[in-house]
Short mmCIF file of C-alpha atoms and ligand atoms in Angstrom, two decimals:
data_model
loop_
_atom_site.label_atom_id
_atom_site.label_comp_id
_atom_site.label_asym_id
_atom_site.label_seq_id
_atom_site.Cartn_x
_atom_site.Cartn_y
_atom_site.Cartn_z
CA UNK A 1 -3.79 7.20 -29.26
CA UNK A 2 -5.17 8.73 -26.08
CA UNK A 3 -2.57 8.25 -23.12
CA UNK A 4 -3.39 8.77 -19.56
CA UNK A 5 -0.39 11.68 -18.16
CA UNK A 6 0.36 11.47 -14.44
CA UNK A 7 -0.12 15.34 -13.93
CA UNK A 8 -0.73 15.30 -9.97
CA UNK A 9 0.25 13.78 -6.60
CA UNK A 10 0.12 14.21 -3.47
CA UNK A 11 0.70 12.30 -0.16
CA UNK A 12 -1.01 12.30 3.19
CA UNK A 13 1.31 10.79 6.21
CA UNK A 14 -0.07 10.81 9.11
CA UNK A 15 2.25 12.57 11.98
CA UNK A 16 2.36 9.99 14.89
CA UNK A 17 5.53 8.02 14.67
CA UNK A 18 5.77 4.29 16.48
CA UNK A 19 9.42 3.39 16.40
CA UNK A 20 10.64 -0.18 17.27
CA UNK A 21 11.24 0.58 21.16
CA UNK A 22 8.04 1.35 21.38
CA UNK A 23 6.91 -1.88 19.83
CA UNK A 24 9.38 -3.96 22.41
CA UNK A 25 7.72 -2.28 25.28
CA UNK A 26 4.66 -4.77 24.82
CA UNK A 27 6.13 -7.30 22.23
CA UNK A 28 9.03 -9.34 22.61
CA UNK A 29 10.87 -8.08 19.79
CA UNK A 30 14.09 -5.58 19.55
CA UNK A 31 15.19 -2.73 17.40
CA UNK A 32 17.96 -4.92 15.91
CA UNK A 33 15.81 -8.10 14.88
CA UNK A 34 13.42 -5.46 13.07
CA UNK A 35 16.08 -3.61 11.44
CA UNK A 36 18.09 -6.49 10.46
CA UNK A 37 15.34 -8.11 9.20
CA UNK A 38 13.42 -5.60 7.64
CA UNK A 39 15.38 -2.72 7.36
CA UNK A 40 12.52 -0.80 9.21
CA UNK A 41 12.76 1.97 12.25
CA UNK A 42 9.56 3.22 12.66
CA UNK A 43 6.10 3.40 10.77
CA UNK A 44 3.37 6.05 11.26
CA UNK A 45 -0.24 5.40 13.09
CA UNK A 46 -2.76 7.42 11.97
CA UNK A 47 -5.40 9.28 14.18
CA UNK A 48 -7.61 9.68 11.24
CA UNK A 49 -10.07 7.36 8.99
CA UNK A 50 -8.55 5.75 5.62
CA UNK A 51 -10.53 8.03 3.99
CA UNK A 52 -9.86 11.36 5.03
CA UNK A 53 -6.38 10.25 4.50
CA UNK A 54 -7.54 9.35 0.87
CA UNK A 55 -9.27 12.60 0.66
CA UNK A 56 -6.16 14.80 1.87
CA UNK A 57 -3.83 13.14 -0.22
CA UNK A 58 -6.03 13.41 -3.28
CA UNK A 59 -7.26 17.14 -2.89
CA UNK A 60 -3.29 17.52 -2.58
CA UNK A 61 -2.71 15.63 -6.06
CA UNK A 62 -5.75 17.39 -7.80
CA UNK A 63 -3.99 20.82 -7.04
CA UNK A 64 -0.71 19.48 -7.79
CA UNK A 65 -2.38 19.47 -11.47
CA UNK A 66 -3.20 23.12 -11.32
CA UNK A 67 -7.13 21.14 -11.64
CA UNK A 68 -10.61 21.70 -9.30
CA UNK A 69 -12.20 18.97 -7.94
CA UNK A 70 -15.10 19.39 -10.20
CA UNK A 71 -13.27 17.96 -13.27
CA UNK A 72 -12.16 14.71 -11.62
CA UNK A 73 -14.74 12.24 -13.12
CA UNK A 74 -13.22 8.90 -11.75
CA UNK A 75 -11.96 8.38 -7.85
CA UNK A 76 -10.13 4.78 -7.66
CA UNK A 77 -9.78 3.94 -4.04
CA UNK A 78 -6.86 1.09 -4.07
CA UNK A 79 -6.70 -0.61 -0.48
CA UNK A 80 -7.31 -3.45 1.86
CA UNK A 81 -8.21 -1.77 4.97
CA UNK A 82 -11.26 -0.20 4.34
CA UNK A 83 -13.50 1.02 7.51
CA UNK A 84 -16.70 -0.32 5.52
CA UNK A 85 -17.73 -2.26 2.81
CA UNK A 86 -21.10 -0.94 2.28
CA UNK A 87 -21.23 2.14 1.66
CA UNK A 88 -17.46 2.02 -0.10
CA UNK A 89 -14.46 3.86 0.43
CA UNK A 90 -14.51 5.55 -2.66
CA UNK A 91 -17.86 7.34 -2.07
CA UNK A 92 -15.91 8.91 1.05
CA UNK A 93 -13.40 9.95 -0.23
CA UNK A 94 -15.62 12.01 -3.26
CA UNK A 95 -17.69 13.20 -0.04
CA UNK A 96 -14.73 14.65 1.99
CA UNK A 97 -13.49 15.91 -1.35
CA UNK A 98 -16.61 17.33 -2.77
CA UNK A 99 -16.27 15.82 -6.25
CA UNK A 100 -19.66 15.51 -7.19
CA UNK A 101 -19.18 14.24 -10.48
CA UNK A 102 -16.94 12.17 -10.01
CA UNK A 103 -17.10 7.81 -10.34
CA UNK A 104 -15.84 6.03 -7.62
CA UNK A 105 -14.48 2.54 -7.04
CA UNK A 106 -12.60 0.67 -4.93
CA UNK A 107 -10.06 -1.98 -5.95
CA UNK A 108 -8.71 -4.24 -3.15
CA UNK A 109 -5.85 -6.58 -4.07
CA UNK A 110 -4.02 -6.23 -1.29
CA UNK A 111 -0.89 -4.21 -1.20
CA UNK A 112 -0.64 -3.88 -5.23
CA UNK A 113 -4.30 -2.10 -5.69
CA UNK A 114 -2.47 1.12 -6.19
CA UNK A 115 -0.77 -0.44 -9.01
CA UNK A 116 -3.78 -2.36 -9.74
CA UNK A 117 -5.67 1.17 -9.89
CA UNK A 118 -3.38 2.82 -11.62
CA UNK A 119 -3.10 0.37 -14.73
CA UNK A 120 -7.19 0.14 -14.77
CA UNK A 121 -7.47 3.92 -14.24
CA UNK A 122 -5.15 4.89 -17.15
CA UNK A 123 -7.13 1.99 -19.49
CA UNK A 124 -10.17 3.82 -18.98
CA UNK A 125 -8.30 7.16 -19.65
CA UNK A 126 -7.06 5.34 -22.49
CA UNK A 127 -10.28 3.91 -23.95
CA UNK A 128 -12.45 7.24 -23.53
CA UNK A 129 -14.17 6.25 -20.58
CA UNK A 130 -12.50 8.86 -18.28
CA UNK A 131 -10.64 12.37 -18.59
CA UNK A 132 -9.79 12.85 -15.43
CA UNK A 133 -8.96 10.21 -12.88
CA UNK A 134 -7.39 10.57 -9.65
CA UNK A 135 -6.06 7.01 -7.80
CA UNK A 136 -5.24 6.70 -4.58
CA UNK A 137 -3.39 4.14 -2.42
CA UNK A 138 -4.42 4.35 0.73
CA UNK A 139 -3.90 1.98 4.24
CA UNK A 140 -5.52 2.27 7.51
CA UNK A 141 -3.56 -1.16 8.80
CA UNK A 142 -3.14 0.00 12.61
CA UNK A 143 -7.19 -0.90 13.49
CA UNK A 144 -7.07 -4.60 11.93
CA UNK A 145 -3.28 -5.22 13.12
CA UNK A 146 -3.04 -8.34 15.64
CA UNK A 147 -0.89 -6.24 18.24
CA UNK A 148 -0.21 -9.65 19.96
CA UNK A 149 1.88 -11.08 16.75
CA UNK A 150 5.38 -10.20 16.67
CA UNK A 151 5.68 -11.77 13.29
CA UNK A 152 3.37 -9.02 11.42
CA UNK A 153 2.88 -6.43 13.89
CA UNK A 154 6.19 -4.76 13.63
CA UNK A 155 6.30 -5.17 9.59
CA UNK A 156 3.01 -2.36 9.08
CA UNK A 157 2.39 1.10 8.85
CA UNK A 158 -0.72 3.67 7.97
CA UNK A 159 -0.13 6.09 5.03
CA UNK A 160 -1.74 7.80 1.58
CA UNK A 161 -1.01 8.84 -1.04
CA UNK A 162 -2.60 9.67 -4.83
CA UNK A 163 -2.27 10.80 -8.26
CA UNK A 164 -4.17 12.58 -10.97
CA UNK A 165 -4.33 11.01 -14.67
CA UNK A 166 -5.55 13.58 -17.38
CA UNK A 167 -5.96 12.37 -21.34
CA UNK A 168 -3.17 13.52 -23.29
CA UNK A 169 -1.82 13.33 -26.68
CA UNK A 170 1.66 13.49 -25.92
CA UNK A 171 3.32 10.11 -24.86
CA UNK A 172 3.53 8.90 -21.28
CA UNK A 173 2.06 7.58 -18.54
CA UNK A 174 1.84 3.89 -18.15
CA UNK A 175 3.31 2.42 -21.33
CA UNK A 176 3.50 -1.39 -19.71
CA UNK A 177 1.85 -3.80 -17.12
CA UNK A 178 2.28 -6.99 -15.93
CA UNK A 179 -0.08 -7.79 -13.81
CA UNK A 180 -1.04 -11.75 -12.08
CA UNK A 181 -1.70 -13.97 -9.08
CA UNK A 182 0.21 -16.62 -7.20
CA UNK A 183 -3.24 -17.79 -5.61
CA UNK A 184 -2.06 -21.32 -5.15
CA UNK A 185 -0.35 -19.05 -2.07
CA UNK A 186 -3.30 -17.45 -1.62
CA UNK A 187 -3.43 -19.17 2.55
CA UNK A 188 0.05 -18.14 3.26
CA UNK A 189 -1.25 -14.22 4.07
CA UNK A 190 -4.72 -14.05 5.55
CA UNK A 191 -6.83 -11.49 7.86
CA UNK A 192 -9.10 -13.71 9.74
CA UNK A 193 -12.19 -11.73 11.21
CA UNK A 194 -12.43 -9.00 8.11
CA UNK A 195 -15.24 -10.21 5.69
CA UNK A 196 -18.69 -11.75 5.52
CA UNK A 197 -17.55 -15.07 6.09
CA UNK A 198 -16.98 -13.57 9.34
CA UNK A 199 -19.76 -11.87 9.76
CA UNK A 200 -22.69 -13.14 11.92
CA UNK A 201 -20.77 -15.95 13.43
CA UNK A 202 -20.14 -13.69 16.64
CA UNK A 203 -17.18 -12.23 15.34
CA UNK A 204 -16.64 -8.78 16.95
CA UNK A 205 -14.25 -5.98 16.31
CA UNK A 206 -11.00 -6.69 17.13
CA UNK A 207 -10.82 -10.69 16.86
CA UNK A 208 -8.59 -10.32 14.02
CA UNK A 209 -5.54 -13.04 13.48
CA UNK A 210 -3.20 -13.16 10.97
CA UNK A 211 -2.21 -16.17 9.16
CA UNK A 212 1.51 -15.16 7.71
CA UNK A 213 3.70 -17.10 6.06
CA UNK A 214 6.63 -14.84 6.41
CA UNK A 215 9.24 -16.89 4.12
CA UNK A 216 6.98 -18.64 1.65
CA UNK A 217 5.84 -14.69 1.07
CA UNK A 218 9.60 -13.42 0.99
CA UNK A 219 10.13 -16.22 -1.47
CA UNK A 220 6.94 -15.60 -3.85
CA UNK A 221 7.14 -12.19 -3.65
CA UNK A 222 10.32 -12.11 -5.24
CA UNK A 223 9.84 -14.35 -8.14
CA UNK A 224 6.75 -12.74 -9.12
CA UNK A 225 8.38 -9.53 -9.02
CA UNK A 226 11.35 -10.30 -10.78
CA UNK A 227 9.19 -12.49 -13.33
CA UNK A 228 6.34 -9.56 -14.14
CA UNK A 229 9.33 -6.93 -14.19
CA UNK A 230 11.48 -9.29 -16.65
CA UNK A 231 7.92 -9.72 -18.86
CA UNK A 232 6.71 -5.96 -18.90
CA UNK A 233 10.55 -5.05 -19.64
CA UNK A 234 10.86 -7.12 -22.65
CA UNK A 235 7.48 -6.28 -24.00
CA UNK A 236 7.94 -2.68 -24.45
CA UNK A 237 11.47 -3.25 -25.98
CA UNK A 238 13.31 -2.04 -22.77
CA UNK A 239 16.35 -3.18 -21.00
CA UNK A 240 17.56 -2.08 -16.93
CA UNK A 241 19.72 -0.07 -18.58
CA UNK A 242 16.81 2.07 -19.68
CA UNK A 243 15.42 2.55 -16.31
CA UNK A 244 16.00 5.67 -14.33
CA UNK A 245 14.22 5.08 -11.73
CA UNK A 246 12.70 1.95 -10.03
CA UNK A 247 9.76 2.27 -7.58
CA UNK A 248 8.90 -1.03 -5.49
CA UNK A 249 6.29 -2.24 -3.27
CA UNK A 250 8.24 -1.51 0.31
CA UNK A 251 7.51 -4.85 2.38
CA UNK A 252 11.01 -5.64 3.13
CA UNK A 253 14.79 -4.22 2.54
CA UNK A 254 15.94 -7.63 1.88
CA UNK A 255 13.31 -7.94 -1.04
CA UNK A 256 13.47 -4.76 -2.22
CA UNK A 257 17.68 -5.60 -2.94
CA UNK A 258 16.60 -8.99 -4.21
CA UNK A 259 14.23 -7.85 -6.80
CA UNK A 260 16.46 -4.91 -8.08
CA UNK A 261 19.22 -7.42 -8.09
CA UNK A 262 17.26 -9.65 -10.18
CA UNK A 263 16.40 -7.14 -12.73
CA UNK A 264 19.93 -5.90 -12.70
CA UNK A 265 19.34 -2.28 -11.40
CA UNK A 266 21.73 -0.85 -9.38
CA UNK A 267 20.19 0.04 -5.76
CA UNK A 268 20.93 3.92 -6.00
CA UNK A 269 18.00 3.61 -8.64
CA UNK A 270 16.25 2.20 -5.94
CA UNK A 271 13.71 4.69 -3.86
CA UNK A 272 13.14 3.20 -0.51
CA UNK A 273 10.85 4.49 2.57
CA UNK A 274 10.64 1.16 4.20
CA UNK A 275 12.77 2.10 6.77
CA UNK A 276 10.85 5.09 8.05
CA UNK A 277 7.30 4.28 6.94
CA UNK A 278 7.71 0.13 7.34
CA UNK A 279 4.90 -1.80 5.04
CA UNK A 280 2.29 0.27 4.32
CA UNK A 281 0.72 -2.20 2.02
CA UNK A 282 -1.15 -0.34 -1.17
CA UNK A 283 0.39 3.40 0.04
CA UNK A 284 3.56 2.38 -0.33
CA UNK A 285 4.34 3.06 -4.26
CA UNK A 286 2.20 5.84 -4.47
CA UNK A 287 3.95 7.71 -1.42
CA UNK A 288 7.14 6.41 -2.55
CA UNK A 289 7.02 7.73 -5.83
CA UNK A 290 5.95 11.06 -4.27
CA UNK A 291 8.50 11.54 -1.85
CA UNK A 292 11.13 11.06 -5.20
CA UNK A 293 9.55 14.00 -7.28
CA UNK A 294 9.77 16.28 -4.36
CA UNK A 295 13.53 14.86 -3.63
CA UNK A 296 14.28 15.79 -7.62
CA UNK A 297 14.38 12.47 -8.63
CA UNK A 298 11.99 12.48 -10.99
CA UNK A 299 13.53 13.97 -14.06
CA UNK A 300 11.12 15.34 -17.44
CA UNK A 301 10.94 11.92 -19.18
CA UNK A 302 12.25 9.47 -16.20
CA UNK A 303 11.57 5.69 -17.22
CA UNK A 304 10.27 4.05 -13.90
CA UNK A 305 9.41 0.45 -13.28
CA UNK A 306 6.94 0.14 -10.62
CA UNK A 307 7.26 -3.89 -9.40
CA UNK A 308 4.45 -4.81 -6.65
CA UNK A 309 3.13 -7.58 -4.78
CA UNK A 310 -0.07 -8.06 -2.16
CA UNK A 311 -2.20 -10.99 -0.29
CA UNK A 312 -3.86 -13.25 -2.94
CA UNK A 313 -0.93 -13.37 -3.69
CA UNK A 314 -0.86 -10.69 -6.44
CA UNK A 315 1.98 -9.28 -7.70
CA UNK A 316 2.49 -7.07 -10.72
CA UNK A 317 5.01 -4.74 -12.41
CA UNK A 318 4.31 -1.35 -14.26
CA UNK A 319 6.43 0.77 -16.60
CA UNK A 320 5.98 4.51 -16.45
CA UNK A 321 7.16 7.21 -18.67
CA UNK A 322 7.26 10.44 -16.59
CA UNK A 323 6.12 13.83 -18.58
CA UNK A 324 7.88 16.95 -18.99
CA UNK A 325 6.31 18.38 -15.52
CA UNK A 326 8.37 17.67 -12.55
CA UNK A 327 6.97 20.59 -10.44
CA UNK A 328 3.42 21.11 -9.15
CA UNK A 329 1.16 23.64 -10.35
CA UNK A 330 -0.77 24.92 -6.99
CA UNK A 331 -0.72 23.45 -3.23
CA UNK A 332 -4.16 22.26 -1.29
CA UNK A 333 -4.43 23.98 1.85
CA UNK A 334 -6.20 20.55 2.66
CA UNK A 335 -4.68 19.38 6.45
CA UNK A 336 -5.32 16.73 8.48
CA UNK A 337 -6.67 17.84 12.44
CA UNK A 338 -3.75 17.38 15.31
CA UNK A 339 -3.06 14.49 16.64
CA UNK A 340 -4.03 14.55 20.02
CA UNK A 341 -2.37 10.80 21.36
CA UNK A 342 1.01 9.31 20.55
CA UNK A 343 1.24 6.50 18.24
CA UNK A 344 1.74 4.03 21.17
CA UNK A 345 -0.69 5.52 23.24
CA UNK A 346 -2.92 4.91 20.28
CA UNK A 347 -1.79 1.25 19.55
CA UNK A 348 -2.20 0.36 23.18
CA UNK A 349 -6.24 1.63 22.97
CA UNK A 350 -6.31 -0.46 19.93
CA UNK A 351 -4.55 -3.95 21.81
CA UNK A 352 -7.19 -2.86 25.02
CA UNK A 353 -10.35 -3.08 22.80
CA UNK A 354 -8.65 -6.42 21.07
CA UNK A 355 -7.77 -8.44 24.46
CA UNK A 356 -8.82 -10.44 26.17
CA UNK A 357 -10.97 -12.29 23.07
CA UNK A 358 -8.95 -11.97 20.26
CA UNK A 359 -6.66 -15.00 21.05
CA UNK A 360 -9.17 -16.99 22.23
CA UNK A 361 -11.94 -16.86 19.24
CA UNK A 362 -9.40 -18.67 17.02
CA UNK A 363 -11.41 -21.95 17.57
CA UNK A 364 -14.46 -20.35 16.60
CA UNK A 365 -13.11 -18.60 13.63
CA UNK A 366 -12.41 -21.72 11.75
CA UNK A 367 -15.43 -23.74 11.28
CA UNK A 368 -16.84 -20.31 9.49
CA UNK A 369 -14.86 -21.51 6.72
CA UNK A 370 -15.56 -25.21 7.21
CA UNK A 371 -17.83 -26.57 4.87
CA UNK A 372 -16.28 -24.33 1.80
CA UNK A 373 -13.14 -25.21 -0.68
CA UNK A 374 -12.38 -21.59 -0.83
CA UNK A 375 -10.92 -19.76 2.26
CA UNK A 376 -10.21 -23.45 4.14
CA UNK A 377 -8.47 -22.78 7.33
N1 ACO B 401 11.10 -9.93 16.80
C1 ACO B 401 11.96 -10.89 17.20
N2 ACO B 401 11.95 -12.14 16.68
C2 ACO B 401 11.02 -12.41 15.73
C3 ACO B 401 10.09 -11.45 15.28
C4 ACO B 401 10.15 -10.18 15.87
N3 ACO B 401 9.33 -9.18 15.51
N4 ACO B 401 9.30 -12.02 14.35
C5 ACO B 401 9.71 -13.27 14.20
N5 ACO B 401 10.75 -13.52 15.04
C6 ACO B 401 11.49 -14.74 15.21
C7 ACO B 401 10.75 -15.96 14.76
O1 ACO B 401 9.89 -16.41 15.78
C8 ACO B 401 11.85 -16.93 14.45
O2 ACO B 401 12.29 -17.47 15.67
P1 ACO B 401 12.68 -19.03 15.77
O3 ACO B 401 13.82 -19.22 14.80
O4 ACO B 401 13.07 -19.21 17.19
O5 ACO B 401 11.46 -19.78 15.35
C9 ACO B 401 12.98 -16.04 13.95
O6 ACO B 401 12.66 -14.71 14.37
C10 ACO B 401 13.16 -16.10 12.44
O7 ACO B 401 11.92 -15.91 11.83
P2 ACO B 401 11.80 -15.99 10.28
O8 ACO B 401 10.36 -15.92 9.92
O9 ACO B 401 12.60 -17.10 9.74
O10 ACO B 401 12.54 -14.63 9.84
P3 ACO B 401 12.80 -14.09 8.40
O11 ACO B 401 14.22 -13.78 8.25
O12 ACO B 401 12.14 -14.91 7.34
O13 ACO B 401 12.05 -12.69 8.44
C11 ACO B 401 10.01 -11.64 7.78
C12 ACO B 401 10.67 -12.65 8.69
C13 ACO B 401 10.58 -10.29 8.07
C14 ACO B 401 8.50 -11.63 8.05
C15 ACO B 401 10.30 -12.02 6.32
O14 ACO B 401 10.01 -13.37 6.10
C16 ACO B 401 9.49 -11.19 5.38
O15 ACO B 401 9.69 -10.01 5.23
N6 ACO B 401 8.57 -11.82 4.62
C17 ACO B 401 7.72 -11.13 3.70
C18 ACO B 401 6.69 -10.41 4.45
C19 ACO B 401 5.88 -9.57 3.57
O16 ACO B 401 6.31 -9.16 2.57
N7 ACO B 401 4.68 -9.31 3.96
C20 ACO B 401 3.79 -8.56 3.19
C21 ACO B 401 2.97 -9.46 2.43
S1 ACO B 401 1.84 -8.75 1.34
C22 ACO B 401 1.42 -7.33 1.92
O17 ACO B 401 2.23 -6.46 1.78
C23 ACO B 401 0.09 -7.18 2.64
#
């Protein structure tokens, strides 16, 4: 059997850091609700588009894999904050990177379409479709934030980060996936003002609210975390035991302990960024599991169980088998430009363009959605 090897990564953070004071000088929030809460201190902001994050992070991984750009013959763009829908993210990211020959898709569900990616990328690998696929995870969250809700805006960050998957005959790569949906939940996380329901109805940039269900979301998140970990486990014959290393969707601290709890790993298995790069939605596995392979966690053969969950609500859990490569095999000279603004001095030119009509469009908002079962506000 063909199996798709992770032989590449590469992450793309961008450098502006917004810390928790500088959310309490225009919220009403504090450093120790956050960080008691959350377990976050700060979170990046990025100066840049989603997609030359992407593209950064991605001509990083393709190097990583001692590979040129020209073989990559599949670009899956996982992420829910793209700066278009027509033309895709995808197709930018292949156009900063110059991969001409390349396929490219984008998968949105939510904060798992990494995970998402990754388990549809390495099918295709899998079923001969593709040789060479690079997926990225990839979250531009600052530009749709509502800056005026305490309850989300302090939870998000921007961030990239991707891997190569090559065809290979020795074993590895994703050996398991659970993936599913909680959509009965689907209304307790929702971006109102991003979509073509929107659209036309004299809905401008910046009008975005967020419904958030904080708790129900804790609560879901958990169980379908701890239930698609539990299922992929005990398909492929594997107990916690076997796991070296577990890599988690970073929402929360608190869930992160309750899922690894749950599946009975022990939390120095555990590799958490929440508390520097807060919830970077779909970035946040990808970047995760980079920052452990250049920490030397990542040892030749590492089992990893990748849990995840996103708006929809999906939620998922992969099992990885790392290869015998632990080291990259060439560095992209690829960098992002300066950043010329602070990450609060960017936020507040964000929260100037959204006031004064974001809070007040929330009446006209909802009867978009009025005469439809789906998407009912
Ligand atoms: N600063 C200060 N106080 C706050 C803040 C804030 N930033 N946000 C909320 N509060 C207040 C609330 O108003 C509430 O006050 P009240 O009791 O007077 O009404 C109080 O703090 C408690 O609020 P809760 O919602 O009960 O706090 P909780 O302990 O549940 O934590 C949190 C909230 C952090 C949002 C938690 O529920 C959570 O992490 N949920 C999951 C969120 C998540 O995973 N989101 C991602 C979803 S999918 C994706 O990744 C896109």
């Amino acid at each position: 059997m063909t199996n798709a090897a992770i032989t590449g990564w590469g992450a793309c953070m961008p450098p502006a850091v917004l810390t928790n004071a500088d959310l309490s000088t225009f919220l009403d929030t504090n450093d120790e609700w956050i960080t008691s809460r959350t377990g976050m201190s700060e979170r990046r902001i990025s100066h840049v588009s989603a997609q030359e994050l992407g593209a950064v992070s991605a001509a990083r991984a393709i190097a990583c894999a001692g590979l040129d750009v020209q073989d990559v013959d599949l670009i899956m763009y996982g992420g829910c904050s793209n700066e278009e829908v027509v033309p895709n993210s995808a197709s930018g990211v292949q156009l900063l990177l110059g991969a001409t020959k390349a396929a490219s898709v984008d998968i949105n569900t939510a904060c798992t379409s990494f995970l998402y990616g990754l388990a549809s990328a390495s099918a295709m690998i899998q079923s001969g479709m593709s040789k060479v696929a690079v997926v990225v995870g990839v979250e531009l969250i600052s530009r749709y934030m509502d800056w005026s809700n305490r309850n989300v805006a302090v939870l998000f960050g921007d961030g990239a980060a991707a891997v190569v998957l090559q065809a290979s005959d020795e074993p590895g790569g994703v050996i398991g996936t659970s993936l599913g949906c909680d959509a009965e939940a689907r209304d307790t996380l929702r971006v109102r003002g991003m979509g073509a329901g929107y659209t036309g109805f004299g809905v401008t940039y910046g009008d975005m609210i967020w419904d958030f269900d904080g708790p129900n979301i804790f609560k879901r998140a958990v169980r379908g975390m701890a239930e698609a970990s539990d299922k992929v486990m005990r398909e492929a014959g594997v107990t916690a035991d076997d796991i070296d290393l577990c890599i988690p969707h970073q929402a929360n601290l608190r869930i992160l302990e309750s899922v690894a709890k749950h599946a009975g790993i022990p939390m120095e298995k555990v590799i958490v960024t929440v508390q520097k790069y807060g919830n970077m939605s779909a970035a946040t596995v990808p970047v995760a599991l980079v920052e452990a392979l250049e920490q030397g966690r990542v040892k030749p053969g590492s089992l990893m169980l990748m849990p995840g969950f996103g708006g929809g609500l999906t939620y998922c859990s992969l099992l990885v088998r790392w290869g015998q490569r632990v080291t990259p095999l060439g560095t992209s000279d690829r960098e992002l430009r300066p950043a010329t603004k602070t990450a609060l001095e960017m936020v507040n030119e964000i929260r100037s363009k959204q006031d004064p009509h974001g809070r007040s469009r929330e009446g006209l908002m909802a009867p978009v959605f009025s005469d439809s079962k789906v998407g009912a506000a």
